[in-house]
Amino acid sequence: EAGVVQSPRYKIIEKKQPVAFWCNPISGHNTLYWYRQNLGQGPELLIRYENEEAVDDSQLPKDRFSAERLKGVDSTLKIQPAELGDSAVYLCASSLWGDYGYTFGSGTRLTVV
Amino acid sequence: AQSVTQLDSQVPVFEEAPVELRCNYSSSVSVYLFWYVQYPNQGLQLLLKYLSGSTLVKGINGFEAEFNKSQTSFHLRKPSVHISDTAEYFCAVTKNSGGSNYKLTFGKGTLLTVNP
């Protein structure tokens, strides 16, 4: 079984530029999460999807961040424009509804210079 | 809201020694508890989870954890560590709401370094 696939693995951009991250969850997993992990910290939830519906986006900075999960499968997280403080690892995870304990992808390490 | 405190940011040990990584949580409702491991440049891998039942939970790679409700703790233990256990370990909590709220709140992590 393929795991949660994220791309790119690394991204370096200049501040004020846009950036997008892509996530392909495990087949059949209807719940998808985006977490942000700052250096030396634990991950923090940005947004959670049940199928194609964003059911918890309270921690998503909506002035510059956006996300979508078309057809309830793949998801894209976008930042526009990026700021220096957005440098972090962005983790995608998925799970079956009612299954506690997600499967995480390897993450995208974003560096904003 | 829930919170997690991992009491040690770094734990150095020698190979084949026992180790305990400490985790305390705070919540006004009942919770589910988890330990994840993160190897360098990797995502997080679930080690074990406590949902209900026996308070002693066994996970992968020889790790186990004990849920102590009175002390609001969920410490992770391994009787004999290997060099390959060197990684960052995260404790996490979510409220037991019986619904679909699976927001995990993570601690700041404990870096376990196993020395030869």
mmCIF file of C-alpha atoms in Angstrom:
data_model
loop_
_atom_site.group_PDB
_atom_site.id
_atom_site.type_symbol
_atom_site.label_atom_id
_atom_site.label_comp_id
_atom_site.label_asym_id
_atom_site.label_seq_id
_atom_site.Cartn_x
_atom_site.Cartn_y
_atom_site.Cartn_z
ATOM 1 C CA GLU A 1 0.000 0.000 0.000
ATOM 2 C CA ALA A 2 1.388 3.392 -0.972
ATOM 3 C CA GLY A 3 1.619 5.864 1.851
ATOM 4 C CA VAL A 4 0.701 9.525 1.895
ATOM 5 C CA VAL A 5 2.621 11.184 -0.925
ATOM 6 C CA GLN A 6 3.666 14.810 -0.765
ATOM 7 C CA SER A 7 5.492 16.987 -3.240
ATOM 8 C CA PRO A 8 7.782 18.738 -3.508
ATOM 9 C CA ARG A 9 10.037 17.546 -0.668
ATOM 10 C CA TYR A 10 11.894 20.832 -0.529
ATOM 11 C CA LYS A 11 11.091 24.323 -1.742
ATOM 12 C CA ILE A 12 13.072 27.553 -1.497
ATOM 13 C CA ILE A 13 11.339 30.758 -2.523
ATOM 14 C CA GLU A 14 11.785 34.471 -2.067
ATOM 15 C CA LYS A 15 9.386 36.315 0.191
ATOM 16 C CA LYS A 16 6.243 37.635 -1.454
ATOM 17 C CA GLN A 17 6.293 34.793 -3.984
ATOM 18 C CA PRO A 18 3.489 32.210 -4.157
ATOM 19 C CA VAL A 19 4.026 28.526 -3.375
ATOM 20 C CA ALA A 20 1.879 25.403 -3.510
ATOM 21 C CA PHE A 21 2.140 22.005 -1.904
ATOM 22 C CA TRP A 22 0.445 18.846 -3.110
ATOM 23 C CA CYS A 23 -0.767 15.820 -1.168
ATOM 24 C CA ASN A 24 -2.092 12.457 -2.307
ATOM 25 C CA PRO A 25 -3.596 10.564 0.653
ATOM 26 C CA ILE A 26 -3.845 6.825 1.115
ATOM 27 C CA SER A 27 -6.500 5.374 -1.156
ATOM 28 C CA GLY A 28 -9.868 5.258 0.576
ATOM 29 C CA HIS A 29 -8.927 7.633 3.387
ATOM 30 C CA ASN A 30 -11.708 10.190 3.511
ATOM 31 C CA THR A 31 -10.125 12.453 6.139
ATOM 32 C CA LEU A 32 -7.165 14.619 5.178
ATOM 33 C CA TYR A 33 -5.150 17.011 7.349
ATOM 34 C CA TRP A 34 -2.570 19.699 6.760
ATOM 35 C CA TYR A 35 -0.212 20.419 9.643
ATOM 36 C CA ARG A 36 2.619 22.926 9.947
ATOM 37 C CA GLN A 37 5.715 22.083 11.961
ATOM 38 C CA ASN A 38 7.987 24.944 12.934
ATOM 39 C CA LEU A 39 11.592 24.220 13.828
ATOM 40 C CA GLY A 40 11.860 22.624 17.243
ATOM 41 C CA GLN A 41 8.086 22.379 17.676
ATOM 42 C CA GLY A 42 5.373 19.810 17.341
ATOM 43 C CA PRO A 43 3.020 19.929 14.367
ATOM 44 C CA GLU A 44 -0.008 22.242 14.502
ATOM 45 C CA LEU A 45 -3.208 21.672 12.571
ATOM 46 C CA LEU A 46 -3.955 24.078 9.738
ATOM 47 C CA ILE A 47 -6.990 22.453 8.158
ATOM 48 C CA ARG A 48 -8.957 19.199 8.198
ATOM 49 C CA TYR A 49 -11.113 17.796 5.402
ATOM 50 C CA GLU A 50 -13.852 15.223 5.541
ATOM 51 C CA ASN A 51 -14.082 14.173 1.899
ATOM 52 C CA GLU A 52 -14.119 17.485 0.001
ATOM 53 C CA GLU A 53 -15.500 19.563 2.885
ATOM 54 C CA ALA A 54 -13.188 21.635 5.081
ATOM 55 C CA VAL A 55 -14.624 20.890 8.535
ATOM 56 C CA ASP A 56 -11.953 22.623 10.615
ATOM 57 C CA ASP A 57 -9.958 25.533 9.171
ATOM 58 C CA SER A 58 -9.899 27.690 12.281
ATOM 59 C CA GLN A 59 -6.078 27.700 12.405
ATOM 60 C CA LEU A 60 -5.559 28.511 8.738
ATOM 61 C CA PRO A 61 -4.318 32.102 8.157
ATOM 62 C CA LYS A 62 -6.910 32.874 5.550
ATOM 63 C CA ASP A 63 -5.399 36.158 4.430
ATOM 64 C CA ARG A 64 -2.576 34.329 2.677
ATOM 65 C CA PHE A 65 -3.262 30.595 2.915
ATOM 66 C CA SER A 66 -5.791 28.627 0.918
ATOM 67 C CA ALA A 67 -6.476 24.948 0.464
ATOM 68 C CA GLU A 68 -8.636 22.756 -1.664
ATOM 69 C CA ARG A 69 -9.497 19.101 -1.968
ATOM 70 C CA LEU A 70 -11.259 18.568 -5.205
ATOM 71 C CA LYS A 71 -13.227 15.330 -5.588
ATOM 72 C CA GLY A 72 -12.287 14.409 -2.029
ATOM 73 C CA VAL A 73 -8.933 12.879 -2.938
ATOM 74 C CA ASP A 74 -5.807 14.976 -3.620
ATOM 75 C CA SER A 75 -5.301 18.262 -1.851
ATOM 76 C CA THR A 76 -3.335 21.425 -2.504
ATOM 77 C CA LEU A 77 -2.198 23.969 0.064
ATOM 78 C CA LYS A 78 -1.200 27.386 -1.235
ATOM 79 C CA ILE A 79 0.510 30.394 0.286
ATOM 80 C CA GLN A 80 0.346 33.757 -1.458
ATOM 81 C CA PRO A 81 2.339 35.812 -0.763
ATOM 82 C CA ALA A 82 4.849 33.917 1.350
ATOM 83 C CA GLU A 83 6.492 35.581 4.350
ATOM 84 C CA LEU A 84 9.745 34.758 6.122
ATOM 85 C CA GLY A 85 7.778 33.324 9.056
ATOM 86 C CA ASP A 86 6.180 30.727 6.806
ATOM 87 C CA SER A 87 9.425 28.749 6.720
ATOM 88 C CA ALA A 88 8.465 25.376 8.180
ATOM 89 C CA VAL A 89 7.706 21.776 7.299
ATOM 90 C CA TYR A 90 4.209 21.284 5.930
ATOM 91 C CA LEU A 91 2.851 17.837 6.696
ATOM 92 C CA CYS A 92 -0.113 16.115 5.134
ATOM 93 C CA ALA A 93 -1.851 13.201 6.841
ATOM 94 C CA SER A 94 -4.858 11.028 6.153
ATOM 95 C CA SER A 95 -7.096 8.594 7.990
ATOM 96 C CA LEU A 96 -10.303 6.659 7.704
ATOM 97 C CA TRP A 97 -13.255 8.221 9.480
ATOM 98 C CA GLY A 98 -13.374 6.769 12.985
ATOM 99 C CA ASP A 99 -9.769 5.549 12.864
ATOM 100 C CA TYR A 100 -7.577 7.240 15.438
ATOM 101 C CA GLY A 101 -3.944 7.584 14.474
ATOM 102 C CA TYR A 102 -3.172 9.230 11.185
ATOM 103 C CA THR A 103 -0.647 8.292 8.524
ATOM 104 C CA PHE A 104 1.665 11.185 7.767
ATOM 105 C CA GLY A 105 3.517 11.977 4.586
ATOM 106 C CA SER A 106 7.206 12.915 4.560
ATOM 107 C CA GLY A 107 6.396 16.608 4.420
ATOM 108 C CA THR A 108 7.486 19.602 2.357
ATOM 109 C CA ARG A 109 10.258 21.714 3.848
ATOM 110 C CA LEU A 110 9.655 25.336 2.864
ATOM 111 C CA THR A 111 12.361 27.943 3.171
ATOM 112 C CA VAL A 112 11.420 31.554 2.512
ATOM 113 C CA VAL A 113 14.392 33.868 1.921
ATOM 114 C CA ALA B 1 -8.784 22.718 24.926
ATOM 115 C CA GLN B 2 -6.107 20.129 25.398
ATOM 116 C CA SER B 3 -2.387 20.673 25.921
ATOM 117 C CA VAL B 4 0.669 18.450 26.126
ATOM 118 C CA THR B 5 3.907 18.963 28.005
ATOM 119 C CA GLN B 6 6.935 16.888 27.214
ATOM 120 C CA LEU B 7 9.153 17.402 30.183
ATOM 121 C CA ASP B 8 12.502 16.732 28.526
ATOM 122 C CA SER B 9 13.580 18.363 25.284
ATOM 123 C CA GLN B 10 16.595 16.049 24.968
ATOM 124 C CA VAL B 11 17.359 12.625 26.424
ATOM 125 C CA PRO B 12 20.808 11.104 25.796
ATOM 126 C CA VAL B 13 21.273 7.435 26.675
ATOM 127 C CA PHE B 14 23.734 4.656 25.969
ATOM 128 C CA GLU B 15 22.874 1.737 23.744
ATOM 129 C CA GLU B 16 21.080 -1.151 25.537
ATOM 130 C CA ALA B 17 20.102 1.112 28.446
ATOM 131 C CA PRO B 18 16.444 1.616 29.402
ATOM 132 C CA VAL B 19 14.744 4.896 28.589
ATOM 133 C CA GLU B 20 11.637 6.783 29.665
ATOM 134 C CA LEU B 21 10.287 9.797 27.792
ATOM 135 C CA ARG B 22 7.844 11.774 29.876
ATOM 136 C CA CYS B 23 4.550 13.255 28.751
ATOM 137 C CA ASN B 24 1.873 15.058 30.750
ATOM 138 C CA TYR B 25 -1.391 16.337 29.358
ATOM 139 C CA SER B 26 -4.110 18.733 30.379
ATOM 140 C CA SER B 27 -7.768 18.369 29.460
ATOM 141 C CA SER B 28 -11.168 18.976 31.000
ATOM 142 C CA VAL B 29 -12.614 15.986 29.105
ATOM 143 C CA SER B 30 -11.526 12.437 28.569
ATOM 144 C CA VAL B 31 -8.831 11.985 25.950
ATOM 145 C CA TYR B 32 -7.084 9.641 23.608
ATOM 146 C CA LEU B 33 -3.277 9.657 23.702
ATOM 147 C CA PHE B 34 -0.585 8.912 21.147
ATOM 148 C CA TRP B 35 3.157 8.688 20.698
ATOM 149 C CA TYR B 36 4.733 9.394 17.326
ATOM 150 C CA VAL B 37 8.351 9.081 16.200
ATOM 151 C CA GLN B 38 10.014 11.294 13.601
ATOM 152 C CA TYR B 39 13.299 10.292 12.012
ATOM 153 C CA PRO B 40 15.396 13.013 10.339
ATOM 154 C CA ASN B 41 13.741 14.458 7.249
ATOM 155 C CA GLN B 42 10.791 12.113 7.604
ATOM 156 C CA GLY B 43 7.128 12.430 8.502
ATOM 157 C CA LEU B 44 5.687 11.168 11.761
ATOM 158 C CA GLN B 45 5.115 7.470 12.374
ATOM 159 C CA LEU B 46 2.627 6.208 14.940
ATOM 160 C CA LEU B 47 4.319 4.226 17.721
ATOM 161 C CA LEU B 48 1.283 3.472 19.870
ATOM 162 C CA LYS B 49 -2.053 4.829 21.021
ATOM 163 C CA TYR B 50 -4.293 4.654 24.066
ATOM 164 C CA LEU B 51 -8.022 4.721 23.371
ATOM 165 C CA SER B 52 -9.499 2.619 26.184
ATOM 166 C CA GLY B 53 -8.977 -0.599 28.097
ATOM 167 C CA SER B 54 -5.658 -1.628 29.571
ATOM 168 C CA THR B 55 -3.608 1.334 30.693
ATOM 169 C CA LEU B 56 -0.404 -0.356 29.502
ATOM 170 C CA VAL B 57 -0.131 -0.021 25.763
ATOM 171 C CA LYS B 58 2.414 -1.840 23.634
ATOM 172 C CA GLY B 59 3.580 -0.413 20.342
ATOM 173 C CA ILE B 60 6.033 -1.024 17.576
ATOM 174 C CA ASN B 61 9.806 -1.370 17.937
ATOM 175 C CA GLY B 62 9.542 -2.602 21.531
ATOM 176 C CA PHE B 63 8.081 0.609 22.957
ATOM 177 C CA GLU B 64 5.300 0.733 25.511
ATOM 178 C CA ALA B 65 3.468 3.489 27.369
ATOM 179 C CA GLU B 66 1.338 3.646 30.479
ATOM 180 C CA PHE B 67 -1.718 5.850 30.833
ATOM 181 C CA ASN B 68 -2.088 7.280 34.338
ATOM 182 C CA LYS B 69 -5.310 9.238 34.632
ATOM 183 C CA SER B 70 -4.714 10.492 38.167
ATOM 184 C CA GLN B 71 -1.332 11.923 37.211
ATOM 185 C CA THR B 72 -2.473 12.911 33.700
ATOM 186 C CA SER B 73 0.596 11.231 32.274
ATOM 187 C CA PHE B 74 1.429 8.976 29.361
ATOM 188 C CA HIS B 75 5.130 8.146 29.627
ATOM 189 C CA LEU B 76 6.897 6.175 26.908
ATOM 190 C CA ARG B 77 9.368 3.435 27.840
ATOM 191 C CA LYS B 78 11.720 0.967 26.249
ATOM 192 C CA PRO B 79 13.771 -1.517 28.296
ATOM 193 C CA SER B 80 16.775 -1.566 25.952
ATOM 194 C CA VAL B 81 17.399 1.012 23.242
ATOM 195 C CA HIS B 82 19.312 0.691 19.993
ATOM 196 C CA ILE B 83 21.258 3.215 17.966
ATOM 197 C CA SER B 84 18.419 3.134 15.438
ATOM 198 C CA ASP B 85 15.998 4.533 18.053
ATOM 199 C CA THR B 86 17.694 7.914 17.760
ATOM 200 C CA ALA B 87 14.888 10.226 16.668
ATOM 201 C CA GLU B 88 12.417 12.885 17.825
ATOM 202 C CA TYR B 89 9.461 11.588 19.799
ATOM 203 C CA PHE B 90 6.155 13.431 20.038
ATOM 204 C CA CYS B 91 3.326 12.904 22.481
ATOM 205 C CA ALA B 92 -0.136 13.920 21.234
ATOM 206 C CA VAL B 93 -3.679 14.132 22.580
ATOM 207 C CA THR B 94 -7.170 14.445 21.190
ATOM 208 C CA LYS B 95 -10.419 14.698 23.082
ATOM 209 C CA ASN B 96 -12.642 11.658 23.279
ATOM 210 C CA SER B 97 -15.751 13.247 21.887
ATOM 211 C CA GLY B 98 -17.151 10.182 20.177
ATOM 212 C CA GLY B 99 -17.547 12.301 17.089
ATOM 213 C CA SER B 100 -15.321 13.269 14.236
ATOM 214 C CA ASN B 101 -13.029 15.704 15.997
ATOM 215 C CA TYR B 102 -9.611 14.245 15.404
ATOM 216 C CA LYS B 103 -7.524 17.344 15.921
ATOM 217 C CA LEU B 104 -4.291 16.147 17.461
ATOM 218 C CA THR B 105 -2.477 18.504 19.814
ATOM 219 C CA PHE B 106 1.225 17.718 19.944
ATOM 220 C CA GLY B 107 3.916 18.380 22.494
ATOM 221 C CA LYS B 108 7.154 20.051 21.500
ATOM 222 C CA GLY B 109 8.992 16.777 21.171
ATOM 223 C CA THR B 110 11.841 14.959 22.904
ATOM 224 C CA LEU B 111 15.034 14.243 21.025
ATOM 225 C CA LEU B 112 16.277 10.796 21.998
ATOM 226 C CA THR B 113 19.952 10.285 21.209
ATOM 227 C CA VAL B 114 21.337 6.791 21.658
ATOM 228 C CA ASN B 115 25.113 6.685 21.979
ATOM 229 C CA PRO B 116 27.318 3.609 21.463
#
